[in-house]
GROMACS .gro file of C-alpha atoms in nm:
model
  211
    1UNK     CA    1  -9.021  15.543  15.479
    2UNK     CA    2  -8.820  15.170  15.550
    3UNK     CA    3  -8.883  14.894  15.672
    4UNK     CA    4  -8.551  14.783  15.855
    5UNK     CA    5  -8.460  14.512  15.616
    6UNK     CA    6  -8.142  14.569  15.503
    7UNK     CA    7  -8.061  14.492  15.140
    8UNK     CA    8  -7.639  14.585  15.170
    9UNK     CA    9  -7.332  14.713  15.335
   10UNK     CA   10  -7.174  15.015  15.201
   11UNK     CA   11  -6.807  15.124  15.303
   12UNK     CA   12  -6.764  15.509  15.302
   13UNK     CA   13  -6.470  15.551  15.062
   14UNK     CA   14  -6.450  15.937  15.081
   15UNK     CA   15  -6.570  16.217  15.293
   16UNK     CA   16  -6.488  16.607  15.213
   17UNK     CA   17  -6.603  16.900  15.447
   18UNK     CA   18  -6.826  17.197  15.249
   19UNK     CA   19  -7.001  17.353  15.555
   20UNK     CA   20  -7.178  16.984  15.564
   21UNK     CA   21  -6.982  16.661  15.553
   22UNK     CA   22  -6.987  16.472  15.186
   23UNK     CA   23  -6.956  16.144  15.207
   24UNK     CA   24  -6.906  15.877  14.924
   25UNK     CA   25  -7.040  15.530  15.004
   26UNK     CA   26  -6.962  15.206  14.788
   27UNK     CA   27  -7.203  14.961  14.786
   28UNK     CA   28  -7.338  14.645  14.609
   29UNK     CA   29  -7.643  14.869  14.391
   30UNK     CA   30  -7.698  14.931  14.084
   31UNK     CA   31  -7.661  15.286  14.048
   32UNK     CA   32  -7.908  15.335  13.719
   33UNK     CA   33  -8.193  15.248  13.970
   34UNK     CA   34  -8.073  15.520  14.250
   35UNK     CA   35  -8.269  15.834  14.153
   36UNK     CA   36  -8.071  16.222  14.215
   37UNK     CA   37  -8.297  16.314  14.550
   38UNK     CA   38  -8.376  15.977  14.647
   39UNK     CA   39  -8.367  15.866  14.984
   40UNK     CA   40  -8.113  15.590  15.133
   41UNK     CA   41  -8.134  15.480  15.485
   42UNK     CA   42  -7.763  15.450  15.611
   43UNK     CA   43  -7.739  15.240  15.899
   44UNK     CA   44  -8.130  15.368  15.979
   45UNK     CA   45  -8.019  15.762  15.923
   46UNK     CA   46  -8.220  15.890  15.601
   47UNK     CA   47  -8.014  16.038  15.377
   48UNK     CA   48  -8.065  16.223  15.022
   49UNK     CA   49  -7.852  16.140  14.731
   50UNK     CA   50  -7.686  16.362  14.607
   51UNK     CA   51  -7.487  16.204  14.325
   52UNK     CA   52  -7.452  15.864  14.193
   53UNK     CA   53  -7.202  15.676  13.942
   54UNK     CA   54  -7.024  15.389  13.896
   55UNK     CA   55  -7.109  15.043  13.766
   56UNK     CA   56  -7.308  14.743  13.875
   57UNK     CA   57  -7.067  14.445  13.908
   58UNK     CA   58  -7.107  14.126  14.120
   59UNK     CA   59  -6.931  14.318  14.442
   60UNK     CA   60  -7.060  14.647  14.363
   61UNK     CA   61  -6.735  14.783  14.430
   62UNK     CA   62  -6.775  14.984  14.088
   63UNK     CA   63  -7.124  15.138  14.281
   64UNK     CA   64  -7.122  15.450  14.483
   65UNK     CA   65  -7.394  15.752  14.570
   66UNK     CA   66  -7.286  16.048  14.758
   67UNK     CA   67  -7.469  16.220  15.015
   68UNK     CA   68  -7.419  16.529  15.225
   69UNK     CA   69  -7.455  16.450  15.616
   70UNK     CA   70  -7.508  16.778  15.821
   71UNK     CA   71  -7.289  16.846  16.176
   72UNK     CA   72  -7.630  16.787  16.386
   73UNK     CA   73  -7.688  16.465  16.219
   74UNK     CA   74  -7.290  16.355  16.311
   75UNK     CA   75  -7.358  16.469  16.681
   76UNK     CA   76  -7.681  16.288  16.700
   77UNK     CA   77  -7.523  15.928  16.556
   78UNK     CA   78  -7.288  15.650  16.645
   79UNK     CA   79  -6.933  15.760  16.695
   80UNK     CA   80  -6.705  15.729  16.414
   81UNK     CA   81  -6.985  15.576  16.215
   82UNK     CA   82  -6.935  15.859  15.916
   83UNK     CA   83  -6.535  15.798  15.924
   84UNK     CA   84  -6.399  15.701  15.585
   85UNK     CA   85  -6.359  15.321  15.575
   86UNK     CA   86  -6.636  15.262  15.794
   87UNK     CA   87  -6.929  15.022  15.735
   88UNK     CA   88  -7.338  15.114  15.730
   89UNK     CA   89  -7.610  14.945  15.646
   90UNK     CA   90  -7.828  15.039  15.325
   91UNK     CA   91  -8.194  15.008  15.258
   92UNK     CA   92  -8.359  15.208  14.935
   93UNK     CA   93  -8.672  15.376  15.056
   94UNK     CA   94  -8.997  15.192  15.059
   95UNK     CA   95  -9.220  15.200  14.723
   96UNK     CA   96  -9.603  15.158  14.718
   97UNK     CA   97  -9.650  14.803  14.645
   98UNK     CA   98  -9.317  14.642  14.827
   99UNK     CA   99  -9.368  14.405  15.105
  100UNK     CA  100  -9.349  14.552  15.464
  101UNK     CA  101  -9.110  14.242  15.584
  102UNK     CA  102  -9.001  14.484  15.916
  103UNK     CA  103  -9.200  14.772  16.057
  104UNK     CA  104  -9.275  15.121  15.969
  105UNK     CA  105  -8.908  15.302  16.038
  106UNK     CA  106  -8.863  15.686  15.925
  107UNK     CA  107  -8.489  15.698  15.911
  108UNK     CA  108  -8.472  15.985  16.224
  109UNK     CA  109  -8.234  15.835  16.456
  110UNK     CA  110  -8.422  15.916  16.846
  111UNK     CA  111  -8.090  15.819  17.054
  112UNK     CA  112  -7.757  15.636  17.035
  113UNK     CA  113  -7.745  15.312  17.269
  114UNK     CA  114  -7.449  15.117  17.401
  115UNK     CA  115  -7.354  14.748  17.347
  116UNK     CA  116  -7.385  14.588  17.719
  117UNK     CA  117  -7.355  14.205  17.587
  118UNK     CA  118  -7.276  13.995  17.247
  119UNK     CA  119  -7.239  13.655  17.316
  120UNK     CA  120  -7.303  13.383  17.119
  121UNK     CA  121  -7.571  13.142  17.184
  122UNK     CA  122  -7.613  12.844  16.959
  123UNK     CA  123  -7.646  12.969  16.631
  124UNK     CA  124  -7.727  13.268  16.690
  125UNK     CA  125  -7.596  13.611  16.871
  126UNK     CA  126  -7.753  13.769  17.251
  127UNK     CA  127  -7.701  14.121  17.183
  128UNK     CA  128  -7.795  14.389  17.462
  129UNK     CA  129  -7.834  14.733  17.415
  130UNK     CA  130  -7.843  15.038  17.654
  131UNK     CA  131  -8.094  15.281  17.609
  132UNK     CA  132  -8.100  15.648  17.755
  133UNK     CA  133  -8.353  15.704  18.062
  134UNK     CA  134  -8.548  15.924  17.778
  135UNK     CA  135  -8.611  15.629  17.520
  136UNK     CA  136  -8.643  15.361  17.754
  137UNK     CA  137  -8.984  15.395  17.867
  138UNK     CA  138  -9.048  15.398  17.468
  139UNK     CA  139  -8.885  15.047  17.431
  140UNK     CA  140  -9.158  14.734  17.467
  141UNK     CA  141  -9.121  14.378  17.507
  142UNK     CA  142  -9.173  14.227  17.127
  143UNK     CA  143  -9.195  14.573  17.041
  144UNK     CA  144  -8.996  14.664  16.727
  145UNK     CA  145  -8.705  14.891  16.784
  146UNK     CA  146  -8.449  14.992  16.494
  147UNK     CA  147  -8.076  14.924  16.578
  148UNK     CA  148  -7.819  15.080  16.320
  149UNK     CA  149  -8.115  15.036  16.051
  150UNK     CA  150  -8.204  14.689  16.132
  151UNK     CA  151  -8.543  14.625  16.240
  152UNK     CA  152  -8.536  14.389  16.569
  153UNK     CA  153  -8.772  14.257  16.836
  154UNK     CA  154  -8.708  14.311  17.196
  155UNK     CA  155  -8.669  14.014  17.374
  156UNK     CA  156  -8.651  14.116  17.703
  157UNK     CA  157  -8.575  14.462  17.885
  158UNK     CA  158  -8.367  14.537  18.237
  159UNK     CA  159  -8.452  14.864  18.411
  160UNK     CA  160  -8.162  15.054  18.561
  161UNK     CA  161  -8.167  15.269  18.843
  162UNK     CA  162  -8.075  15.585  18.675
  163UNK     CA  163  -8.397  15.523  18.433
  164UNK     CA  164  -8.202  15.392  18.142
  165UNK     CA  165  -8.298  14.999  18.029
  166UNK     CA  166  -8.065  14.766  17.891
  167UNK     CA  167  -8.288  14.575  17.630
  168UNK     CA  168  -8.240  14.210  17.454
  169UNK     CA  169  -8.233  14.117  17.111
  170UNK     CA  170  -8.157  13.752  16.919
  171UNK     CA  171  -7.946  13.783  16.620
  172UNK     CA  172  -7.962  13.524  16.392
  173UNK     CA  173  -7.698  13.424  16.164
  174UNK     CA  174  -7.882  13.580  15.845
  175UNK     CA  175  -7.885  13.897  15.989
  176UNK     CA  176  -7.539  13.868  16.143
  177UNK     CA  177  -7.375  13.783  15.789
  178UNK     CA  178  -7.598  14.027  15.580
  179UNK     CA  179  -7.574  14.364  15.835
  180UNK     CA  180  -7.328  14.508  16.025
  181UNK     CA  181  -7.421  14.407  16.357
  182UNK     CA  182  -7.225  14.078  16.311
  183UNK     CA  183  -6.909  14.294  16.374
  184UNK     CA  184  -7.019  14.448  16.665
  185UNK     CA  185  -6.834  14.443  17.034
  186UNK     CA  186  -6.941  14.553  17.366
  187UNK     CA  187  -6.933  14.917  17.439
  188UNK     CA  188  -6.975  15.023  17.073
  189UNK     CA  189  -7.237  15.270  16.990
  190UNK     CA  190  -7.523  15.220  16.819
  191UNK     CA  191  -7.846  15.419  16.661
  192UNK     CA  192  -8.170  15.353  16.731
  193UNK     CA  193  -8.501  15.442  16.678
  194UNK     CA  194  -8.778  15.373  16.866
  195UNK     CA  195  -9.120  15.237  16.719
  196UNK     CA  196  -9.345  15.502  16.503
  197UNK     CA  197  -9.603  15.460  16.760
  198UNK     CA  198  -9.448  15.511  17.029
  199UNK     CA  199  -9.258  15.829  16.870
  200UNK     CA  200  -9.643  15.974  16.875
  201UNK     CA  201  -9.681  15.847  17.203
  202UNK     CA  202  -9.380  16.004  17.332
  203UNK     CA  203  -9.535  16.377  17.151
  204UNK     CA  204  -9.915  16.300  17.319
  205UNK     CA  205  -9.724  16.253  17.669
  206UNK     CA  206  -9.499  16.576  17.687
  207UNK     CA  207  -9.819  16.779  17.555
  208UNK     CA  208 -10.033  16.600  17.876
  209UNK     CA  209  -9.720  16.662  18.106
  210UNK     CA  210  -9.719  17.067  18.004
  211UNK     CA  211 -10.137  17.117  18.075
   0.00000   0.00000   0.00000
């Protein structure tokens, strides 16, 4: 489990294909407190490491953990987000005892959603994000929906026609500087997941819809 609350960025410095996709990631950790099998959200996709090395300097460029990222979990993500040189966001998994400063997020990416608007308002960012016409009835206004790992709340939500909802979001300059999505442009792609609850939601409707 995560919270959304990003703690770094990593930049994937190597990938090699064995069946799965291996992919090195560099990031500002100290790698004596990353366990063999532990799990790393990267931007919100849960991830097992698989190996670990390096050392912990003020840039953590000396840090890196490999993991091993399976062709369904490429198809089901943000385009070009597992290319080497790009940027995710990292959050260690949750321990008993650590403060819950997000929501409850599980690291299983429901959907990939598309930049509409980033604009700058004041200080801080308008950032609106398409959703499919499967999630969208899942996404709530000041619900809590997880965009590339980054636990948000919805602002404000636009049906479409087609079923799809373009939904709202306020960046502030914290999370801008200290996550990835202060680098973002319309019509990237993004992950998302939608709120635990209303994943079991979603299960409890499709059961009702088949009796």
């Amino acid at each position: 489990m995560f919270t959304g609350i990003v703690t770094a960025i990593g930049t994937i410095t190597a990938t090699e294909e064995r069946g799965d996709q291996r992919v090195r990631i560099t990031a500002p950790l100290d790698p004596e407190t990353i366990a063999i099998g532990a799990s790393i959200a990267c931007s919100g996709v849960c991830l097992t490491v698989v190996d670990r090395g390096g050392t912990s300097n003020e840039d953590g460029a000396g840090a890196w953990f490999d993991v091993d990222v399976s062709h369904e979990t490429i198809r089901r993500t943000s385009a070009h987000m597992w290319n080497e040189g790009a940027k995710l966001n990292i959050e260690p998994s949750l321990k008993m005892g650590d403060e819950l400063g997000g929501h409850i997020v599980t690291g299983h990416i429901d959907a990939t959603g598309e930049v509409r608007l980033y604009d700058r308002t004041g200080d801080s960012w308008r950032l609106a994000v398409r959703a499919r016409p499967e999630l969208a009835p899942f996404i709530a206004e000041k619900g809590s929906v997880t965009v590339d790992g980054v636990s948000l709340t919805v602002n404000d939500i636009r049906d479409q026609p087609d079923g799809s909802c373009d939904f709202l979001l306020n960046i502030i300059p914290h999370t801008a500087q200290m996550t990835t999505l202060g680098s973002l442009s319309t019509d990237d792609e993004v992950n998302l997941e939608i709120d635990v609850l209303a994943r079991y939601l979603k299960r409890m409707q499709s059961l009702a819809e088949r009796g």
